[in-house]
Amino acid sequence: MMMKKRLFSSLFLLGSLVSQAQHEYTIKGEVKGVKDGTHVSLFLTDGRVGSVVGTDTIRNGTFFFKRNAGESGMDHLSLMCRDTDFPPMALDVYATPGTKIKVTGTNPLIYTWRVDSPVKEQQEHNRFIEDSRDLWDEFQRIAIKESGMRSASEAEREALQTKSDSILAIISQRELNLMKEVPISSVWMEKLLRLSMSLKYNPKFTHKEEILALYDRLNEEQKASIEGQEIKVNLFPPKTVKEGDDMADADLFDLDGKVHHLADFKGKYMLLDFWSSGCGPCIMALPEMKEIQEQYKDRLTIISLSSDTQNRWKAASAQHEMTWQNLSDLKQTAGLYAVYDVNGIPNYVLISPEGKIVKMWSGYGQGSLKLKMRRYLDAPKREMSITGDTNRKVVNHPSFESTNTDILEVKQVELTDTATIVHFYAYYIPKYWIQVSANAQLVDEQGASYTLQKADGITPGEHFFLPESGEAEFSLTFKPLPLKTKLFNFTEGTAKKDWQINGIKLTK
């Protein structure tokens, strides 16, 4: 009996080892022109997020990875070397159970290292690389040069960027031409998604009709896939919501699959947190979110909305304690992310108890969420009021038509025969700096400009660090606006980063 048990155990162990070996794949690297001691990281890509699943060090020009394939049966991986000799790019590797993959290279241009593999997706990807290998090599050389130009002038950086853009434009055209010839596959879909993003975010991208023609080749199942939906919202952007609008809603699933809606949480303020497990600032914000959830639990519901794949979302939720609503529409960036026009994360939306969008912003710094809650949940309501006589007019808390900054708020405007003084509240991340341009000016209804004369509480053109509270006040004095002025604009200039507050009203 004992002999039979041992034989059974041995056979079971042997079977387990055979099964494990069948699920394993290996990646062997043989590279030249690369320093020994260079660290190589292997990332597993899931959606748009990659997590490190292996590291090795190049010794005698070689490196090696062995791991088990995931549940899907096909892993999309990236090889990256974080070294100044390398571009900030990664080599795409596709692996299936039992495959032996060989990577070879003769220089640090890692994106175009050759991948010898029987995996169909790898071969399809290789065809796109080979079609533009010369251009990708030149692009990587420029990227390495850009990374090492810490003291370069703005003109030098712009020249390199222009060259990179021109190379990418030619690569995109080559990819479009190849996509017209080859059948649709997962790699083809990845290419179309990237091209659709270029069309959405790059105003100089001029291949809309060609991309639309490629999209029309998709069947209904392909269009209904996550990639297909993401491509669609890039090509045909949905109507987006903005501050002052009613909130947008959708079917939202919790980790157990139960359906919720934002409407379920009306009656309290809602803070929507658009996040991903691969977003460092998103994870950094979690402890502060827990604090404000406790502090405002009678008035506020926090709702985190993940853009991860379902598997990654569940894994990340198990890793990070989230004591508030943790939901997903399971559409990654093709659902509510698109409707709320989320272009960077973390992204936050504050919604009133009635379901109106109060404020939308992106980015996180320590203390910034507490500051927002104090500003919008705790600050007293400020009513516009006007006082004065024939020689002086004071407008308290004037309303305005539009602004591109959430940092500044006009507290008061004083108009006299000799000057116009604008008093500001400033709100920002505690101990972070803001800066007012020395070129700031006022512009009246007729387009006449009124230049900055002096400042109190801040020095124009220099960094001003916010105190621990994240709040400050200062005033700017300009040449005098006419006392009969009904509204004016505050502007720092025409650059995208310049602050603008338009339509500041001086009459009710």
Coordinates of C-alpha atoms in Angstrom, one line a residue:
M1 CA 0.0 0.0 0.0
M2 CA 2.8 2.4 0.9
M3 CA 4.5 1.6 -2.4
K4 CA 1.3 2.4 -4.3
K5 CA 0.9 5.7 -2.5
R6 CA 4.5 6.7 -3.3
L7 CA 4.0 5.6 -7.0
F8 CA 0.8 7.7 -7.1
S9 CA 2.5 10.7 -5.6
S10 CA 5.4 10.4 -8.0
L11 CA 3.1 10.2 -11.0
F12 CA 1.1 13.1 -9.7
L13 CA 4.2 15.2 -9.2
L14 CA 5.5 14.2 -12.7
G15 CA 2.1 15.2 -14.2
S16 CA 2.2 18.6 -12.4
L17 CA 5.7 19.3 -13.7
V18 CA 4.7 18.3 -17.3
S19 CA 1.6 20.5 -17.1
Q20 CA 3.6 23.4 -15.8
A21 CA 6.2 23.0 -18.5
Q22 CA 3.5 23.0 -21.1
H23 CA 2.3 26.4 -19.8
E24 CA 5.8 27.9 -19.7
Y25 CA 7.4 30.1 -22.3
T26 CA 11.0 31.3 -22.4
I27 CA 12.6 34.5 -23.7
K28 CA 16.3 34.3 -24.5
G29 CA 18.2 37.4 -25.4
E30 CA 21.5 37.7 -27.3
V31 CA 22.5 41.3 -27.8
K32 CA 25.7 43.1 -28.9
G33 CA 26.7 46.8 -28.4
V34 CA 25.0 46.9 -25.0
K35 CA 26.9 47.3 -21.7
D36 CA 27.1 44.3 -19.4
G37 CA 25.3 45.0 -16.2
T38 CA 22.4 46.6 -18.0
H39 CA 19.1 45.8 -16.2
V40 CA 16.2 44.4 -18.4
S41 CA 12.7 44.6 -17.1
L42 CA 9.8 42.4 -18.5
F43 CA 6.4 44.0 -18.3
L44 CA 3.0 42.2 -18.8
T45 CA 0.6 44.5 -20.6
D46 CA -3.1 44.3 -19.6
G47 CA -5.1 47.0 -21.4
R48 CA -3.0 50.2 -21.2
V49 CA -1.3 49.2 -17.9
G50 CA 1.9 47.2 -17.6
S51 CA 3.3 45.5 -14.5
V52 CA 6.8 44.2 -13.9
V53 CA 6.8 40.4 -14.0
G54 CA 10.5 39.8 -14.3
T55 CA 14.0 41.4 -14.3
D56 CA 17.4 40.2 -15.4
T57 CA 20.8 41.7 -15.9
I58 CA 22.7 41.4 -19.2
R59 CA 25.8 39.2 -18.7
N60 CA 28.1 38.4 -21.6
G61 CA 25.4 39.9 -23.9
T62 CA 22.7 37.6 -22.8
F63 CA 19.5 37.7 -20.6
F64 CA 16.8 35.1 -20.0
F65 CA 13.2 35.0 -18.8
K66 CA 10.9 32.0 -18.0
R67 CA 7.3 32.3 -16.8
N68 CA 3.9 30.7 -17.1
A69 CA 1.4 32.1 -19.6
G70 CA -1.7 33.8 -18.3
E71 CA -5.3 32.6 -18.4
S72 CA -6.0 34.1 -21.8
G73 CA -3.3 31.8 -23.3
M74 CA -1.5 34.8 -24.9
D75 CA 0.6 37.3 -23.1
H76 CA 1.5 40.7 -24.5
L77 CA 4.8 41.7 -23.0
S78 CA 7.2 44.6 -23.2
L79 CA 11.0 44.5 -22.7
M80 CA 12.6 47.8 -21.4
C81 CA 16.0 48.9 -20.3
R82 CA 16.0 52.0 -18.0
D83 CA 19.5 53.2 -19.0
T84 CA 20.7 56.5 -20.5
D85 CA 22.0 54.6 -23.6
F86 CA 18.5 53.4 -24.4
P87 CA 15.4 55.2 -25.7
P88 CA 12.4 55.5 -23.3
M89 CA 10.7 52.8 -25.4
A90 CA 10.0 49.1 -25.1
L91 CA 10.2 46.0 -27.3
D92 CA 6.8 44.3 -27.9
V93 CA 6.8 40.5 -27.3
Y94 CA 3.9 38.1 -27.7
A95 CA 4.1 34.8 -26.0
T96 CA 1.9 31.7 -25.8
P97 CA 2.4 28.5 -23.7
G98 CA 5.3 26.3 -24.7
T99 CA 7.0 28.9 -27.0
K100 CA 10.7 29.5 -27.1
I101 CA 11.4 33.1 -28.1
K102 CA 14.7 34.5 -29.1
V103 CA 15.5 38.2 -29.0
T104 CA 18.6 39.6 -30.8
G105 CA 20.0 43.1 -31.2
T106 CA 23.2 44.9 -32.2
N107 CA 22.7 48.2 -30.4
P108 CA 20.6 49.9 -27.7
L109 CA 17.7 50.6 -30.1
I110 CA 15.5 48.2 -28.2
Y111 CA 12.2 48.9 -30.0
T112 CA 13.6 47.3 -33.2
W113 CA 15.5 44.4 -31.6
R114 CA 14.5 41.3 -33.6
V115 CA 12.1 38.8 -32.1
D116 CA 12.2 35.3 -33.5
S117 CA 9.0 33.5 -32.5
P118 CA 6.3 31.2 -33.9
V119 CA 3.5 33.2 -32.3
K120 CA 1.2 34.6 -35.0
E121 CA 0.7 38.0 -33.3
Q122 CA 4.5 38.4 -33.1
Q123 CA 5.0 37.8 -36.7
E124 CA 2.2 40.3 -37.6
H125 CA 3.8 42.9 -35.3
N126 CA 7.3 42.2 -36.9
R127 CA 5.9 42.9 -40.3
F128 CA 4.9 46.4 -39.2
I129 CA 8.3 47.0 -37.6
E130 CA 10.2 45.8 -40.7
D131 CA 8.1 48.1 -42.9
S132 CA 9.5 51.1 -41.0
R133 CA 12.7 49.8 -39.3
D134 CA 14.9 52.6 -40.8
L135 CA 12.5 55.3 -39.5
W136 CA 12.1 53.7 -36.1
D137 CA 15.8 53.5 -35.6
E138 CA 16.2 57.2 -36.4
F139 CA 13.3 58.0 -34.1
Q140 CA 15.0 56.1 -31.2
R141 CA 18.3 57.9 -31.8
I142 CA 16.5 61.2 -31.5
A143 CA 14.7 60.0 -28.3
I144 CA 18.0 59.1 -26.7
K145 CA 19.4 62.5 -27.6
E146 CA 16.3 64.3 -26.2
S147 CA 16.6 62.4 -22.9
G148 CA 20.2 63.6 -22.5
M149 CA 19.5 67.2 -23.3
R150 CA 18.8 68.5 -19.8
S151 CA 20.4 71.9 -20.4
A152 CA 19.3 72.3 -24.0
S153 CA 17.5 75.4 -25.1
E154 CA 13.8 75.5 -26.0
A155 CA 14.7 76.0 -29.7
E156 CA 16.9 72.9 -29.7
R157 CA 14.2 70.8 -28.1
E158 CA 11.6 72.1 -30.6
A159 CA 13.9 71.3 -33.5
L160 CA 14.2 67.7 -32.3
Q161 CA 10.5 67.4 -31.6
T162 CA 9.7 68.7 -35.1
K163 CA 12.0 66.0 -36.6
S164 CA 10.4 63.3 -34.4
D165 CA 6.9 64.4 -35.5
S166 CA 7.9 64.3 -39.2
I167 CA 9.3 60.7 -38.8
L168 CA 6.1 59.6 -37.0
A169 CA 4.0 61.1 -39.8
I170 CA 5.8 58.9 -42.4
I171 CA 5.6 55.8 -40.2
S172 CA 1.8 56.4 -39.8
Q173 CA 1.4 56.6 -43.5
R174 CA 3.3 53.4 -44.0
E175 CA 1.2 51.6 -41.4
L176 CA -2.0 52.8 -43.0
N177 CA -0.9 51.5 -46.3
L178 CA 0.1 48.1 -44.8
M179 CA -3.2 47.9 -42.9
K180 CA -5.1 48.2 -46.1
E181 CA -3.4 45.0 -47.4
V182 CA -3.3 42.7 -44.3
P183 CA -6.3 41.0 -42.6
I184 CA -7.7 42.3 -39.3
S185 CA -6.1 40.9 -36.2
S186 CA -5.5 41.9 -32.6
V187 CA -2.2 43.6 -33.7
W188 CA -4.1 45.4 -36.5
M189 CA -6.7 46.6 -33.9
E190 CA -3.9 47.9 -31.7
K191 CA -2.5 49.9 -34.6
L192 CA -6.0 51.3 -35.5
L193 CA -6.5 52.3 -31.9
R194 CA -3.2 54.2 -31.8
L195 CA -4.0 55.9 -35.1
S196 CA -7.4 56.9 -33.9
M197 CA -5.8 58.4 -30.8
S198 CA -3.4 60.4 -33.0
L199 CA -6.4 61.7 -34.9
K200 CA -8.2 62.7 -31.7
Y201 CA -5.3 64.4 -30.0
N202 CA -3.0 65.6 -32.8
P203 CA -4.5 68.5 -34.8
K204 CA -1.7 68.1 -37.4
F205 CA -2.8 64.4 -38.1
T206 CA -4.4 64.4 -41.6
H207 CA -5.5 60.8 -42.3
K208 CA -9.1 60.9 -41.1
E209 CA -10.7 59.5 -44.3
E210 CA -8.2 56.6 -44.5
I211 CA -8.7 55.7 -40.8
L212 CA -12.5 55.9 -41.2
A213 CA -12.2 53.5 -44.2
L214 CA -10.2 51.0 -42.0
Y215 CA -12.8 51.3 -39.3
D216 CA -15.6 50.5 -41.7
R217 CA -13.8 47.1 -42.4
L218 CA -14.6 46.0 -38.8
N219 CA -17.5 43.6 -38.3
E220 CA -20.1 44.1 -35.6
E221 CA -18.2 41.8 -33.1
Q222 CA -15.0 43.7 -33.6
K223 CA -16.7 47.1 -33.2
A224 CA -18.4 45.8 -30.0
S225 CA -15.0 44.8 -28.5
I226 CA -13.3 47.1 -25.9
E227 CA -10.8 48.1 -28.6
G228 CA -13.5 48.7 -31.1
Q229 CA -15.5 50.9 -28.7
E230 CA -12.3 52.9 -27.8
I231 CA -11.6 53.4 -31.5
K232 CA -15.2 54.6 -32.0
V233 CA -15.1 57.3 -29.3
N234 CA -11.9 58.6 -30.7
L235 CA -13.3 58.8 -34.3
F236 CA -16.8 59.8 -33.3
P237 CA -16.4 61.6 -29.9
P238 CA -19.6 61.5 -27.8
K239 CA -21.3 64.6 -26.5
T240 CA -19.4 65.5 -23.3
V241 CA -20.6 67.1 -20.1
K242 CA -19.1 70.2 -18.5
E243 CA -19.4 72.2 -15.4
G244 CA -23.0 73.3 -14.8
D245 CA -24.4 70.3 -16.8
D246 CA -26.5 67.5 -15.4
M247 CA -24.2 64.5 -14.5
A248 CA -23.9 61.7 -17.1
D249 CA -24.8 58.3 -15.8
A250 CA -24.4 54.6 -16.9
D251 CA -24.6 51.0 -15.7
L252 CA -21.8 50.7 -13.1
F253 CA -20.7 47.3 -11.7
D254 CA -19.2 46.6 -8.3
L255 CA -16.7 43.8 -7.7
D256 CA -19.5 41.3 -7.2
G257 CA -21.2 42.2 -10.4
K258 CA -24.1 44.1 -8.9
V259 CA -25.3 47.1 -11.0
H260 CA -25.3 50.6 -9.6
H261 CA -26.0 54.1 -11.0
L262 CA -24.8 57.5 -10.0
A263 CA -28.4 58.5 -9.5
D264 CA -28.5 56.1 -6.5
F265 CA -26.2 58.5 -4.6
K266 CA -28.1 61.7 -5.1
G267 CA -28.9 63.7 -2.0
K268 CA -25.2 64.0 -1.1
Y269 CA -22.3 65.5 -2.9
M270 CA -20.5 63.0 -5.1
L271 CA -16.8 63.0 -5.9
L272 CA -16.0 60.9 -9.0
D273 CA -12.4 59.5 -9.0
F274 CA -11.3 58.3 -12.5
W275 CA -8.3 56.1 -11.8
S276 CA -6.1 53.2 -13.0
S277 CA -3.9 50.8 -11.1
G278 CA -0.9 51.9 -13.2
C279 CA -1.3 55.6 -12.3
G280 CA 1.1 56.5 -9.5
P281 CA -0.7 59.7 -8.4
C282 CA -4.0 57.8 -8.4
I283 CA -2.6 55.4 -5.8
M284 CA -1.0 58.2 -3.9
A285 CA -4.4 59.9 -3.5
L286 CA -6.1 56.9 -1.8
P287 CA -5.1 57.7 1.8
E288 CA -6.3 61.3 1.4
M289 CA -9.6 60.0 -0.1
K290 CA -10.1 57.8 2.9
E291 CA -9.6 60.8 5.2
I292 CA -12.1 63.0 3.3
Q293 CA -14.6 60.1 3.1
E294 CA -14.5 59.9 6.9
Q295 CA -14.6 63.7 7.4
Y296 CA -17.5 64.4 5.1
K297 CA -19.3 61.0 5.3
D298 CA -22.7 62.7 6.1
R299 CA -22.4 65.0 3.0
L300 CA -20.2 63.3 0.5
T301 CA -20.0 60.0 -1.4
I302 CA -16.7 59.1 -3.1
I303 CA -17.1 56.9 -6.2
S304 CA -13.9 55.5 -7.8
L305 CA -14.3 54.6 -11.5
S306 CA -11.6 52.3 -12.8
S307 CA -10.3 52.3 -16.4
D308 CA -8.5 49.0 -16.0
T309 CA -9.5 45.7 -17.5
Q310 CA -11.8 43.7 -15.2
N311 CA -9.1 41.3 -14.1
R312 CA -6.6 44.1 -13.3
W313 CA -9.3 46.2 -11.6
K314 CA -10.2 43.3 -9.3
A315 CA -6.5 42.6 -8.5
A316 CA -5.8 46.3 -7.7
S317 CA -8.9 46.5 -5.5
A318 CA -7.7 43.6 -3.5
Q319 CA -4.3 45.3 -3.0
H320 CA -5.6 48.8 -2.1
E321 CA -8.1 49.4 0.7
M322 CA -11.0 51.4 -0.7
T323 CA -13.7 52.1 1.9
W324 CA -15.9 53.9 -0.5
Q325 CA -17.8 53.0 -3.7
N326 CA -15.5 51.2 -6.1
L327 CA -17.1 50.7 -9.5
S328 CA -16.5 50.2 -13.2
D329 CA -18.6 50.5 -16.3
L330 CA -16.3 47.7 -17.8
K331 CA -15.7 49.8 -20.9
Q332 CA -12.2 51.1 -19.8
T333 CA -11.9 54.5 -21.5
A334 CA -14.8 54.1 -24.0
G335 CA -17.7 54.7 -21.6
L336 CA -18.0 57.4 -18.9
Y337 CA -14.3 58.3 -19.3
A338 CA -15.2 59.6 -22.8
V339 CA -18.4 61.3 -21.8
Y340 CA -16.6 63.2 -19.0
D341 CA -13.8 64.0 -21.4
V342 CA -11.1 62.4 -19.2
N343 CA -7.8 62.9 -21.0
G344 CA -5.5 62.4 -18.0
I345 CA -5.7 60.7 -14.6
P346 CA -6.3 61.0 -11.8
N347 CA -9.3 63.0 -12.8
Y348 CA -12.0 64.3 -10.4
V349 CA -15.6 65.5 -10.8
L350 CA -17.5 67.0 -8.0
I351 CA -21.3 66.7 -8.3
S352 CA -23.9 68.5 -6.3
P353 CA -26.6 66.7 -4.3
E354 CA -29.0 67.5 -7.1
G355 CA -26.8 65.9 -9.7
K356 CA -25.2 69.0 -11.2
I357 CA -21.5 69.1 -12.1
V358 CA -19.9 71.6 -9.8
K359 CA -16.2 71.2 -10.7
M360 CA -13.9 69.1 -12.9
W361 CA -10.2 68.9 -12.5
S362 CA -7.2 66.5 -13.0
G363 CA -4.0 65.8 -11.1
Y364 CA -3.1 65.2 -7.5
G365 CA -0.7 66.6 -4.9
Q366 CA -0.7 66.0 -1.2
G367 CA -3.5 68.0 0.4
S368 CA -5.2 69.0 -2.9
L369 CA -8.4 67.0 -2.3
K370 CA -8.8 68.4 1.2
L371 CA -8.4 71.8 -0.2
K372 CA -11.0 71.2 -2.9
M373 CA -13.5 69.9 -0.3
R374 CA -12.9 73.0 1.9
R375 CA -13.4 75.3 -1.0
Y376 CA -16.5 73.8 -2.4
L377 CA -18.2 72.1 0.6
D378 CA -17.2 74.3 3.5
A379 CA -16.7 77.8 2.0
P380 CA -19.5 80.3 2.7
K381 CA -21.6 81.3 -0.3
R382 CA -20.4 84.6 -1.7
E383 CA -22.9 87.0 -3.1
M384 CA -22.0 89.7 -5.5
S385 CA -22.4 93.2 -4.2
I386 CA -21.6 96.7 -5.5
T387 CA -20.9 99.9 -3.5
G388 CA -19.3 103.3 -4.3
D389 CA -20.0 106.8 -5.6
T390 CA -19.2 108.9 -8.7
N391 CA -15.4 108.6 -8.1
R392 CA -15.1 105.0 -6.8
K393 CA -16.7 101.7 -7.4
V394 CA -16.2 98.5 -5.4
V395 CA -17.5 95.1 -6.7
N396 CA -17.3 92.2 -4.3
H397 CA -17.3 88.7 -5.5
P398 CA -18.0 89.5 -9.2
S399 CA -19.4 86.7 -11.4
F400 CA -17.5 85.8 -14.6
E401 CA -18.3 84.0 -17.8
S402 CA -15.3 81.6 -18.2
T403 CA -11.9 80.7 -16.9
N404 CA -9.1 78.3 -17.7
T405 CA -7.8 78.2 -14.1
D406 CA -9.2 76.8 -10.9
I407 CA -6.4 78.4 -8.9
L408 CA -7.6 82.0 -9.0
E409 CA -10.8 83.6 -7.9
V410 CA -11.6 87.3 -8.0
K411 CA -12.5 88.5 -4.5
Q412 CA -13.0 92.2 -5.2
V413 CA -12.5 94.8 -7.9
E414 CA -11.9 98.5 -7.0
L415 CA -12.3 101.1 -9.7
T416 CA -11.0 104.7 -9.2
D417 CA -9.9 107.5 -11.5
T418 CA -6.2 106.5 -10.9
A419 CA -6.2 102.7 -10.8
T420 CA -8.1 99.4 -11.0
I421 CA -7.2 97.0 -8.2
V422 CA -8.2 93.4 -8.5
H423 CA -8.0 91.3 -5.3
F424 CA -7.6 87.6 -5.8
Y425 CA -8.1 84.4 -3.7
A426 CA -5.5 81.8 -4.7
Y427 CA -6.1 78.0 -4.1
Y428 CA -3.4 75.4 -4.8
I429 CA -1.6 72.4 -3.4
P430 CA -0.1 73.3 0.0
K431 CA 3.6 74.3 -0.2
Y432 CA 3.5 74.2 -4.1
W433 CA 4.2 77.3 -6.0
I434 CA 2.2 79.5 -8.4
Q435 CA 3.4 82.4 -10.5
V436 CA 1.6 85.5 -11.9
S437 CA 3.0 86.8 -15.2
A438 CA 4.5 90.3 -15.2
N439 CA 2.6 90.7 -18.5
A440 CA -0.8 90.3 -16.9
Q441 CA -3.3 92.9 -18.1
L442 CA -7.0 93.8 -18.2
V443 CA -8.9 94.0 -21.4
D444 CA -12.2 95.9 -21.6
E445 CA -15.3 95.4 -23.9
Q446 CA -13.8 97.5 -26.7
G447 CA -10.5 95.5 -26.6
A448 CA -8.4 98.3 -24.9
S449 CA -5.6 96.9 -22.6
Y450 CA -4.7 98.1 -19.2
T451 CA -1.2 97.1 -18.0
L452 CA -0.1 95.9 -14.7
Q453 CA 1.4 98.7 -12.5
K454 CA 2.2 96.9 -9.2
A455 CA 1.4 93.9 -7.0
D456 CA 0.8 93.4 -3.3
G457 CA 1.3 90.0 -1.6
I458 CA 3.0 88.4 -4.6
T459 CA 5.9 89.3 -7.0
P460 CA 5.0 88.9 -10.7
G461 CA 7.3 86.7 -12.6
E462 CA 8.6 84.9 -9.4
H463 CA 7.5 81.7 -7.7
F464 CA 5.0 82.2 -4.8
F465 CA 4.7 79.2 -2.5
L466 CA 1.3 78.5 -1.0
P467 CA 1.2 78.1 2.8
E468 CA 0.2 75.0 4.7
S469 CA -3.5 75.9 4.2
G470 CA -3.1 76.0 0.4
E471 CA -4.9 79.3 0.4
A472 CA -3.6 82.9 -0.1
E473 CA -4.7 86.4 -1.1
F474 CA -3.0 89.0 -3.2
S475 CA -3.9 92.0 -5.3
L476 CA -2.8 93.4 -8.7
T477 CA -3.0 97.1 -9.6
F478 CA -3.6 98.1 -13.2
K479 CA -4.1 101.3 -15.1
P480 CA -7.7 102.6 -14.5
L481 CA -10.6 101.1 -16.3
P482 CA -13.4 103.6 -17.1
L483 CA -15.9 103.6 -14.2
K484 CA -18.7 102.8 -16.6
T485 CA -17.1 99.5 -17.6
K486 CA -19.6 96.7 -17.5
L487 CA -17.2 93.7 -17.8
F488 CA -13.6 93.0 -18.5
N489 CA -11.1 90.1 -19.0
F490 CA -8.1 89.3 -16.9
T491 CA -5.3 87.7 -19.1
E492 CA -1.7 86.8 -18.8
G493 CA -1.2 86.2 -22.5
T494 CA -2.2 83.9 -25.3
A495 CA -0.1 80.8 -24.4
K496 CA -2.0 77.7 -23.3
K497 CA -0.6 77.9 -19.7
D498 CA -1.5 81.6 -19.3
W499 CA -4.3 82.3 -16.9
Q500 CA -7.5 83.7 -18.3
I501 CA -10.7 84.9 -16.5
N502 CA -13.1 86.2 -19.1
G503 CA -16.3 88.3 -18.7
I504 CA -15.7 89.5 -15.1
K505 CA -18.9 91.4 -14.5
L506 CA -19.1 94.8 -12.8
T507 CA -22.9 95.1 -13.0
K508 CA -25.6 92.9 -11.7

